[in-house]
């Protein structure tokens, strides 16, 4: 049949089941696709098979994501910590960003280890301190975005805006770092009462989502959630139903239970 992501994942699984020949590269790619489909146990299985065949750093990041997806954050953190040196020795900028995303999710959102997270971000930033060009700038921007997320949880709303101001003003920032900066600053603006300014940032999130980049695929849903927050903070709860309905339409086809469940957030 025709080539396609779903076919690649299916064929890789069949070959693995049948004991057929399949490369670590094919298995690693199939594991990434399974993660995108929220099929995390399958992603782990494919990733482990790729690892047995000598899979590279891409496989380790895919495995970390599969463990995060199963809420096995401590295992994800241990695996990604072991793989850090190998990952950072590559010149693959996109891999570096994916690694940091998966590691931050495990260490901060999953395990809640704030101080360790800040040390990890310090190390990642130090590794890119002397890296020139777009790669170095993108790496430093994504670190700034994650620092802003920590400041947001600390309640330091002006600090959030200061942390990401340069990213929002840049002429063409890298998409993943921009998404994180927009999320953090949009929420900070809402809590500061600047809901009109927050909505400008929500518009930029929706523009990111329209690009179709897998790494920023949740930008549109994040914009919808933040619009709900703005309306709640403005006391316009009765007007929320159309917003919730629009958000539900975006995520009803998602295989991610958490994403779908967030439609209940305004009524909590």
PDB file of C-alpha atoms in Angstrom:
ATOM      1  CA  UNK A   1       0.000   0.000   0.000  1.00  0.00           C
ATOM      2  CA  UNK A   2       0.901   3.671   0.058  1.00  0.00           C
ATOM      3  CA  UNK A   3       3.594   4.915   2.378  1.00  0.00           C
ATOM      4  CA  UNK A   4       2.406   6.693   5.492  1.00  0.00           C
ATOM      5  CA  UNK A   5       2.974   7.100   9.211  1.00  0.00           C
ATOM      6  CA  UNK A   6       0.234   4.673  10.198  1.00  0.00           C
ATOM      7  CA  UNK A   7       1.533   2.044   7.772  1.00  0.00           C
ATOM      8  CA  UNK A   8       5.079   2.381   9.078  1.00  0.00           C
ATOM      9  CA  UNK A   9       3.922   1.841  12.662  1.00  0.00           C
ATOM     10  CA  UNK A  10       1.773  -1.143  11.637  1.00  0.00           C
ATOM     11  CA  UNK A  11       4.470  -2.800   9.513  1.00  0.00           C
ATOM     12  CA  UNK A  12       7.090  -2.329  12.223  1.00  0.00           C
ATOM     13  CA  UNK A  13       4.787  -4.020  14.743  1.00  0.00           C
ATOM     14  CA  UNK A  14       4.032  -6.912  12.370  1.00  0.00           C
ATOM     15  CA  UNK A  15       7.689  -7.528  11.638  1.00  0.00           C
ATOM     16  CA  UNK A  16       8.519  -7.434  15.321  1.00  0.00           C
ATOM     17  CA  UNK A  17       5.725  -9.918  16.094  1.00  0.00           C
ATOM     18  CA  UNK A  18       6.796 -12.228  13.273  1.00  0.00           C
ATOM     19  CA  UNK A  19      10.511 -12.065  14.028  1.00  0.00           C
ATOM     20  CA  UNK A  20      11.208 -10.455  10.655  1.00  0.00           C
ATOM     21  CA  UNK A  21      14.137  -8.257   9.747  1.00  0.00           C
ATOM     22  CA  UNK A  22      13.732  -4.629  10.754  1.00  0.00           C
ATOM     23  CA  UNK A  23      16.332  -1.975  11.502  1.00  0.00           C
ATOM     24  CA  UNK A  24      16.733   0.058  14.669  1.00  0.00           C
ATOM     25  CA  UNK A  25      16.096   3.198  12.586  1.00  0.00           C
ATOM     26  CA  UNK A  26      12.708   1.899  11.405  1.00  0.00           C
ATOM     27  CA  UNK A  27      11.759   0.808  14.913  1.00  0.00           C
ATOM     28  CA  UNK A  28      12.830   4.139  16.369  1.00  0.00           C
ATOM     29  CA  UNK A  29      10.760   6.050  13.832  1.00  0.00           C
ATOM     30  CA  UNK A  30       7.783   3.794  14.526  1.00  0.00           C
ATOM     31  CA  UNK A  31       8.206   4.431  18.275  1.00  0.00           C
ATOM     32  CA  UNK A  32       8.068   8.195  17.664  1.00  0.00           C
ATOM     33  CA  UNK A  33       4.888   7.776  15.627  1.00  0.00           C
ATOM     34  CA  UNK A  34       3.323   5.621  18.343  1.00  0.00           C
ATOM     35  CA  UNK A  35       4.061   8.374  20.863  1.00  0.00           C
ATOM     36  CA  UNK A  36       2.303  10.919  18.652  1.00  0.00           C
ATOM     37  CA  UNK A  37      -0.713   8.589  18.535  1.00  0.00           C
ATOM     38  CA  UNK A  38      -0.641   8.340  22.377  1.00  0.00           C
ATOM     39  CA  UNK A  39       0.016   4.593  22.036  1.00  0.00           C
ATOM     40  CA  UNK A  40       2.660   4.757  24.744  1.00  0.00           C
ATOM     41  CA  UNK A  41       2.953   1.029  25.637  1.00  0.00           C
ATOM     42  CA  UNK A  42       3.475   0.271  21.941  1.00  0.00           C
ATOM     43  CA  UNK A  43       6.006   3.096  21.678  1.00  0.00           C
ATOM     44  CA  UNK A  44       7.944   1.612  24.585  1.00  0.00           C
ATOM     45  CA  UNK A  45       7.901  -1.850  23.023  1.00  0.00           C
ATOM     46  CA  UNK A  46       9.139  -0.555  19.674  1.00  0.00           C
ATOM     47  CA  UNK A  47      11.731   1.614  21.412  1.00  0.00           C
ATOM     48  CA  UNK A  48      13.058  -1.289  23.480  1.00  0.00           C
ATOM     49  CA  UNK A  49      13.388  -3.370  20.316  1.00  0.00           C
ATOM     50  CA  UNK A  50      15.260  -0.518  18.633  1.00  0.00           C
ATOM     51  CA  UNK A  51      17.512  -0.224  21.684  1.00  0.00           C
ATOM     52  CA  UNK A  52      18.347  -3.944  21.479  1.00  0.00           C
ATOM     53  CA  UNK A  53      19.416  -3.387  17.869  1.00  0.00           C
ATOM     54  CA  UNK A  54      21.782  -0.587  18.800  1.00  0.00           C
ATOM     55  CA  UNK A  55      19.353   2.316  18.628  1.00  0.00           C
ATOM     56  CA  UNK A  56      20.791   5.807  18.872  1.00  0.00           C
ATOM     57  CA  UNK A  57      19.984   8.873  20.973  1.00  0.00           C
ATOM     58  CA  UNK A  58      16.700   9.385  19.106  1.00  0.00           C
ATOM     59  CA  UNK A  59      15.503   6.076  20.523  1.00  0.00           C
ATOM     60  CA  UNK A  60      16.340   7.136  24.088  1.00  0.00           C
ATOM     61  CA  UNK A  61      14.273  10.296  23.722  1.00  0.00           C
ATOM     62  CA  UNK A  62      11.374   8.313  22.262  1.00  0.00           C
ATOM     63  CA  UNK A  63      11.568   5.885  25.187  1.00  0.00           C
ATOM     64  CA  UNK A  64      11.587   8.783  27.641  1.00  0.00           C
ATOM     65  CA  UNK A  65       8.429  10.132  26.049  1.00  0.00           C
ATOM     66  CA  UNK A  66       6.773   6.700  26.171  1.00  0.00           C
ATOM     67  CA  UNK A  67       7.484   6.439  29.904  1.00  0.00           C
ATOM     68  CA  UNK A  68       6.211   9.953  30.545  1.00  0.00           C
ATOM     69  CA  UNK A  69       3.040   9.046  28.694  1.00  0.00           C
ATOM     70  CA  UNK A  70       2.542   6.128  31.079  1.00  0.00           C
ATOM     71  CA  UNK A  71       3.251   8.404  34.069  1.00  0.00           C
ATOM     72  CA  UNK A  72       6.453   6.521  34.863  1.00  0.00           C
ATOM     73  CA  UNK A  73       8.279   9.777  35.405  1.00  0.00           C
ATOM     74  CA  UNK A  74      11.071   8.470  37.623  1.00  0.00           C
ATOM     75  CA  UNK A  75      12.028   5.889  34.987  1.00  0.00           C
ATOM     76  CA  UNK A  76      11.912   8.526  32.258  1.00  0.00           C
ATOM     77  CA  UNK A  77      14.109  10.859  34.286  1.00  0.00           C
ATOM     78  CA  UNK A  78      16.651   8.101  35.006  1.00  0.00           C
ATOM     79  CA  UNK A  79      16.836   7.056  31.339  1.00  0.00           C
ATOM     80  CA  UNK A  80      17.137  10.603  29.986  1.00  0.00           C
ATOM     81  CA  UNK A  81      19.759  11.515  32.579  1.00  0.00           C
ATOM     82  CA  UNK A  82      21.887   8.548  31.469  1.00  0.00           C
ATOM     83  CA  UNK A  83      21.461   9.527  27.823  1.00  0.00           C
ATOM     84  CA  UNK A  84      22.163  13.242  28.300  1.00  0.00           C
ATOM     85  CA  UNK A  85      25.869  13.241  27.399  1.00  0.00           C
ATOM     86  CA  UNK A  86      25.322  11.233  24.224  1.00  0.00           C
ATOM     87  CA  UNK A  87      22.403  13.430  23.173  1.00  0.00           C
ATOM     88  CA  UNK A  88      24.224  16.704  23.772  1.00  0.00           C
ATOM     89  CA  UNK A  89      27.282  15.503  21.876  1.00  0.00           C
ATOM     90  CA  UNK A  90      25.179  15.280  18.716  1.00  0.00           C
ATOM     91  CA  UNK A  91      24.704  18.338  16.521  1.00  0.00           C
ATOM     92  CA  UNK A  92      20.980  17.618  16.101  1.00  0.00           C
ATOM     93  CA  UNK A  93      19.284  20.798  17.360  1.00  0.00           C
ATOM     94  CA  UNK A  94      15.773  19.333  17.078  1.00  0.00           C
ATOM     95  CA  UNK A  95      16.835  16.308  19.147  1.00  0.00           C
ATOM     96  CA  UNK A  96      18.237  18.606  21.841  1.00  0.00           C
ATOM     97  CA  UNK A  97      14.909  20.441  22.063  1.00  0.00           C
ATOM     98  CA  UNK A  98      12.899  17.208  22.235  1.00  0.00           C
ATOM     99  CA  UNK A  99      15.217  15.857  24.926  1.00  0.00           C
ATOM    100  CA  UNK A 100      14.769  18.984  27.045  1.00  0.00           C
ATOM    101  CA  UNK A 101      10.993  18.886  26.597  1.00  0.00           C
ATOM    102  CA  UNK A 102      10.757  15.242  27.742  1.00  0.00           C
ATOM    103  CA  UNK A 103      13.189  15.780  30.608  1.00  0.00           C
ATOM    104  CA  UNK A 104      11.375  18.877  31.881  1.00  0.00           C
ATOM    105  CA  UNK A 105       8.065  17.015  31.773  1.00  0.00           C
ATOM    106  CA  UNK A 106       9.462  14.131  33.793  1.00  0.00           C
ATOM    107  CA  UNK A 107      11.494  16.087  36.318  1.00  0.00           C
ATOM    108  CA  UNK A 108       9.284  19.127  36.909  1.00  0.00           C
ATOM    109  CA  UNK A 109       5.687  18.363  35.978  1.00  0.00           C
ATOM    110  CA  UNK A 110       5.921  14.650  36.778  1.00  0.00           C
ATOM    111  CA  UNK A 111       8.137  14.538  39.871  1.00  0.00           C
ATOM    112  CA  UNK A 112       7.832  18.140  41.061  1.00  0.00           C
ATOM    113  CA  UNK A 113      11.567  18.500  41.737  1.00  0.00           C
ATOM    114  CA  UNK A 114      11.942  22.257  41.339  1.00  0.00           C
ATOM    115  CA  UNK A 115      15.561  22.670  42.460  1.00  0.00           C
ATOM    116  CA  UNK A 116      16.758  19.708  40.408  1.00  0.00           C
ATOM    117  CA  UNK A 117      14.894  21.115  37.418  1.00  0.00           C
ATOM    118  CA  UNK A 118      16.680  24.439  37.736  1.00  0.00           C
ATOM    119  CA  UNK A 119      20.035  22.666  37.945  1.00  0.00           C
ATOM    120  CA  UNK A 120      19.170  20.628  34.867  1.00  0.00           C
ATOM    121  CA  UNK A 121      18.249  23.805  32.972  1.00  0.00           C
ATOM    122  CA  UNK A 122      21.518  25.397  34.116  1.00  0.00           C
ATOM    123  CA  UNK A 123      23.441  22.427  32.713  1.00  0.00           C
ATOM    124  CA  UNK A 124      21.614  22.495  29.386  1.00  0.00           C
ATOM    125  CA  UNK A 125      22.166  26.232  29.064  1.00  0.00           C
ATOM    126  CA  UNK A 126      25.852  25.863  29.936  1.00  0.00           C
ATOM    127  CA  UNK A 127      26.256  23.186  27.255  1.00  0.00           C
ATOM    128  CA  UNK A 128      24.951  25.681  24.680  1.00  0.00           C
ATOM    129  CA  UNK A 129      26.543  28.830  26.081  1.00  0.00           C
ATOM    130  CA  UNK A 130      29.275  28.943  23.476  1.00  0.00           C
ATOM    131  CA  UNK A 131      27.220  27.484  20.642  1.00  0.00           C
ATOM    132  CA  UNK A 132      26.795  30.106  17.950  1.00  0.00           C
ATOM    133  CA  UNK A 133      24.178  30.616  15.288  1.00  0.00           C
ATOM    134  CA  UNK A 134      20.535  29.655  15.362  1.00  0.00           C
ATOM    135  CA  UNK A 135      21.120  26.412  17.262  1.00  0.00           C
ATOM    136  CA  UNK A 136      22.609  28.162  20.278  1.00  0.00           C
ATOM    137  CA  UNK A 137      19.992  30.912  20.291  1.00  0.00           C
ATOM    138  CA  UNK A 138      17.115  28.431  20.016  1.00  0.00           C
ATOM    139  CA  UNK A 139      18.505  26.326  22.874  1.00  0.00           C
ATOM    140  CA  UNK A 140      18.869  29.338  25.153  1.00  0.00           C
ATOM    141  CA  UNK A 141      15.363  30.540  24.273  1.00  0.00           C
ATOM    142  CA  UNK A 142      13.745  27.245  25.143  1.00  0.00           C
ATOM    143  CA  UNK A 143      15.564  27.254  28.493  1.00  0.00           C
ATOM    144  CA  UNK A 144      14.204  30.761  29.127  1.00  0.00           C
ATOM    145  CA  UNK A 145      10.718  29.491  28.345  1.00  0.00           C
ATOM    146  CA  UNK A 146      10.985  26.665  30.837  1.00  0.00           C
ATOM    147  CA  UNK A 147      12.407  28.995  33.476  1.00  0.00           C
ATOM    148  CA  UNK A 148       9.340  31.158  32.918  1.00  0.00           C
ATOM    149  CA  UNK A 149       7.106  28.130  33.577  1.00  0.00           C
ATOM    150  CA  UNK A 150       8.838  27.620  36.931  1.00  0.00           C
ATOM    151  CA  UNK A 151       8.463  31.321  37.775  1.00  0.00           C
ATOM    152  CA  UNK A 152       4.769  31.096  36.879  1.00  0.00           C
ATOM    153  CA  UNK A 153       4.261  28.333  39.431  1.00  0.00           C
ATOM    154  CA  UNK A 154       6.204  30.444  41.956  1.00  0.00           C
ATOM    155  CA  UNK A 155       3.720  33.284  41.400  1.00  0.00           C
ATOM    156  CA  UNK A 156       6.393  35.650  40.065  1.00  0.00           C
ATOM    157  CA  UNK A 157       4.265  37.030  37.233  1.00  0.00           C
ATOM    158  CA  UNK A 158       6.461  40.052  36.341  1.00  0.00           C
ATOM    159  CA  UNK A 159       9.449  37.691  36.354  1.00  0.00           C
ATOM    160  CA  UNK A 160       7.699  35.481  33.794  1.00  0.00           C
ATOM    161  CA  UNK A 161       7.256  38.413  31.413  1.00  0.00           C
ATOM    162  CA  UNK A 162      10.848  39.579  31.866  1.00  0.00           C
ATOM    163  CA  UNK A 163      12.151  36.069  31.205  1.00  0.00           C
ATOM    164  CA  UNK A 164      10.499  35.686  27.798  1.00  0.00           C
ATOM    165  CA  UNK A 165      10.261  39.287  26.581  1.00  0.00           C
ATOM    166  CA  UNK A 166      13.160  38.859  24.150  1.00  0.00           C
ATOM    167  CA  UNK A 167      11.595  35.708  22.640  1.00  0.00           C
ATOM    168  CA  UNK A 168       8.241  37.373  21.996  1.00  0.00           C
ATOM    169  CA  UNK A 169       9.981  40.354  20.371  1.00  0.00           C
ATOM    170  CA  UNK A 170      12.264  38.282  18.130  1.00  0.00           C
ATOM    171  CA  UNK A 171      11.510  38.473  14.388  1.00  0.00           C
ATOM    172  CA  UNK A 172      11.495  34.720  13.750  1.00  0.00           C
ATOM    173  CA  UNK A 173      11.908  32.657  16.928  1.00  0.00           C
ATOM    174  CA  UNK A 174      12.008  28.860  16.850  1.00  0.00           C
ATOM    175  CA  UNK A 175       8.483  27.447  17.165  1.00  0.00           C
ATOM    176  CA  UNK A 176       8.813  25.250  20.255  1.00  0.00           C
ATOM    177  CA  UNK A 177      10.546  27.912  22.350  1.00  0.00           C
ATOM    178  CA  UNK A 178       8.004  30.484  21.190  1.00  0.00           C
ATOM    179  CA  UNK A 179       5.097  28.222  22.152  1.00  0.00           C
ATOM    180  CA  UNK A 180       6.402  27.785  25.698  1.00  0.00           C
ATOM    181  CA  UNK A 181       7.033  31.525  26.018  1.00  0.00           C
ATOM    182  CA  UNK A 182       3.531  32.334  24.767  1.00  0.00           C
ATOM    183  CA  UNK A 183       1.921  29.841  27.147  1.00  0.00           C
ATOM    184  CA  UNK A 184       3.770  31.165  30.181  1.00  0.00           C
ATOM    185  CA  UNK A 185       3.327  34.857  29.367  1.00  0.00           C
ATOM    186  CA  UNK A 186      -0.319  34.447  28.306  1.00  0.00           C
ATOM    187  CA  UNK A 187      -1.217  32.888  31.639  1.00  0.00           C
ATOM    188  CA  UNK A 188       0.797  35.499  33.537  1.00  0.00           C
ATOM    189  CA  UNK A 189      -0.972  38.297  31.663  1.00  0.00           C
ATOM    190  CA  UNK A 190      -4.355  36.792  32.541  1.00  0.00           C
ATOM    191  CA  UNK A 191      -3.549  36.627  36.248  1.00  0.00           C
ATOM    192  CA  UNK A 192      -2.255  40.212  36.131  1.00  0.00           C
ATOM    193  CA  UNK A 193      -5.638  41.284  34.776  1.00  0.00           C
ATOM    194  CA  UNK A 194      -4.300  42.160  31.317  1.00  0.00           C
ATOM    195  CA  UNK A 195      -6.697  39.820  29.534  1.00  0.00           C
ATOM    196  CA  UNK A 196      -6.743  41.838  26.293  1.00  0.00           C
ATOM    197  CA  UNK A 197      -2.963  41.511  26.065  1.00  0.00           C
ATOM    198  CA  UNK A 198      -3.273  37.818  26.880  1.00  0.00           C
ATOM    199  CA  UNK A 199      -5.633  37.384  23.941  1.00  0.00           C
ATOM    200  CA  UNK A 200      -3.062  38.833  21.559  1.00  0.00           C
ATOM    201  CA  UNK A 201      -0.699  36.072  22.694  1.00  0.00           C
ATOM    202  CA  UNK A 202      -3.460  33.481  22.266  1.00  0.00           C
ATOM    203  CA  UNK A 203      -3.730  34.551  18.640  1.00  0.00           C
ATOM    204  CA  UNK A 204      -0.051  33.821  18.165  1.00  0.00           C
ATOM    205  CA  UNK A 205      -0.541  30.381  19.725  1.00  0.00           C
ATOM    206  CA  UNK A 206      -3.278  29.620  17.215  1.00  0.00           C
ATOM    207  CA  UNK A 207      -0.980  30.726  14.381  1.00  0.00           C
ATOM    208  CA  UNK A 208       1.642  28.264  15.643  1.00  0.00           C
ATOM    209  CA  UNK A 209      -0.901  25.440  15.737  1.00  0.00           C
ATOM    210  CA  UNK A 210      -1.857  26.167  12.125  1.00  0.00           C
ATOM    211  CA  UNK A 211       1.682  25.366  10.966  1.00  0.00           C
ATOM    212  CA  UNK A 212       1.139  21.676  11.600  1.00  0.00           C
ATOM    213  CA  UNK A 213       4.432  21.082  13.447  1.00  0.00           C
ATOM    214  CA  UNK A 214       4.060  18.000  15.738  1.00  0.00           C
ATOM    215  CA  UNK A 215       6.096  19.712  18.467  1.00  0.00           C
ATOM    216  CA  UNK A 216       3.600  22.610  18.647  1.00  0.00           C
ATOM    217  CA  UNK A 217       0.418  20.665  17.930  1.00  0.00           C
ATOM    218  CA  UNK A 218      -1.117  21.542  21.311  1.00  0.00           C
ATOM    219  CA  UNK A 219      -0.709  25.290  20.862  1.00  0.00           C
ATOM    220  CA  UNK A 220      -4.304  25.740  19.696  1.00  0.00           C
ATOM    221  CA  UNK A 221      -5.748  23.795  22.618  1.00  0.00           C
ATOM    222  CA  UNK A 222      -3.576  25.800  25.016  1.00  0.00           C
ATOM    223  CA  UNK A 223      -4.939  29.022  23.512  1.00  0.00           C
ATOM    224  CA  UNK A 224      -8.498  27.782  24.054  1.00  0.00           C
ATOM    225  CA  UNK A 225      -7.787  26.844  27.675  1.00  0.00           C
ATOM    226  CA  UNK A 226      -6.265  30.242  28.365  1.00  0.00           C
ATOM    227  CA  UNK A 227      -9.292  31.962  26.827  1.00  0.00           C
ATOM    228  CA  UNK A 228     -11.428  30.038  29.324  1.00  0.00           C
ATOM    229  CA  UNK A 229      -9.158  31.278  32.114  1.00  0.00           C
ATOM    230  CA  UNK A 230      -9.535  34.876  30.911  1.00  0.00           C
ATOM    231  CA  UNK A 231     -13.317  34.618  30.891  1.00  0.00           C
ATOM    232  CA  UNK A 232     -13.386  33.078  34.369  1.00  0.00           C
ATOM    233  CA  UNK A 233     -11.133  35.844  35.733  1.00  0.00           C
ATOM    234  CA  UNK A 234     -13.330  38.464  34.056  1.00  0.00           C
ATOM    235  CA  UNK A 235     -16.409  36.981  35.743  1.00  0.00           C
ATOM    236  CA  UNK A 236     -17.975  35.988  32.412  1.00  0.00           C
ATOM    237  CA  UNK A 237     -18.672  32.387  33.349  1.00  0.00           C
ATOM    238  CA  UNK A 238     -22.059  32.360  31.583  1.00  0.00           C
ATOM    239  CA  UNK A 239     -20.279  33.012  28.269  1.00  0.00           C
ATOM    240  CA  UNK A 240     -17.957  30.035  28.640  1.00  0.00           C
ATOM    241  CA  UNK A 241     -20.148  27.415  26.984  1.00  0.00           C
ATOM    242  CA  UNK A 242     -19.311  28.418  23.372  1.00  0.00           C
ATOM    243  CA  UNK A 243     -15.609  28.537  24.248  1.00  0.00           C
ATOM    244  CA  UNK A 244     -15.701  25.125  25.920  1.00  0.00           C
ATOM    245  CA  UNK A 245     -17.636  23.721  22.959  1.00  0.00           C
ATOM    246  CA  UNK A 246     -15.055  25.092  20.503  1.00  0.00           C
ATOM    247  CA  UNK A 247     -12.247  23.567  22.545  1.00  0.00           C
ATOM    248  CA  UNK A 248     -14.053  20.235  22.748  1.00  0.00           C
ATOM    249  CA  UNK A 249     -14.410  20.213  18.955  1.00  0.00           C
ATOM    250  CA  UNK A 250     -10.632  20.571  18.691  1.00  0.00           C
ATOM    251  CA  UNK A 251      -9.782  17.700  21.000  1.00  0.00           C
ATOM    252  CA  UNK A 252     -12.694  15.249  20.752  1.00  0.00           C
ATOM    253  CA  UNK A 253     -10.740  13.101  18.292  1.00  0.00           C
ATOM    254  CA  UNK A 254      -7.626  13.028  20.463  1.00  0.00           C
ATOM    255  CA  UNK A 255      -6.512   9.717  21.910  1.00  0.00           C
ATOM    256  CA  UNK A 256      -5.146  11.568  24.922  1.00  0.00           C
ATOM    257  CA  UNK A 257      -7.614  11.182  27.815  1.00  0.00           C
ATOM    258  CA  UNK A 258      -6.058  14.105  29.704  1.00  0.00           C
ATOM    259  CA  UNK A 259      -6.477  16.500  26.786  1.00  0.00           C
ATOM    260  CA  UNK A 260     -10.135  15.561  26.377  1.00  0.00           C
ATOM    261  CA  UNK A 261     -10.729  15.747  30.108  1.00  0.00           C
ATOM    262  CA  UNK A 262      -9.533  19.345  30.252  1.00  0.00           C
ATOM    263  CA  UNK A 263     -12.859  20.382  28.705  1.00  0.00           C
ATOM    264  CA  UNK A 264     -14.320  19.853  32.176  1.00  0.00           C
ATOM    265  CA  UNK A 265     -11.872  22.298  33.765  1.00  0.00           C
ATOM    266  CA  UNK A 266     -14.108  25.406  33.740  1.00  0.00           C
ATOM    267  CA  UNK A 267     -16.832  23.569  35.607  1.00  0.00           C
ATOM    268  CA  UNK A 268     -14.541  22.287  38.351  1.00  0.00           C
TER     269      UNK A 268
END
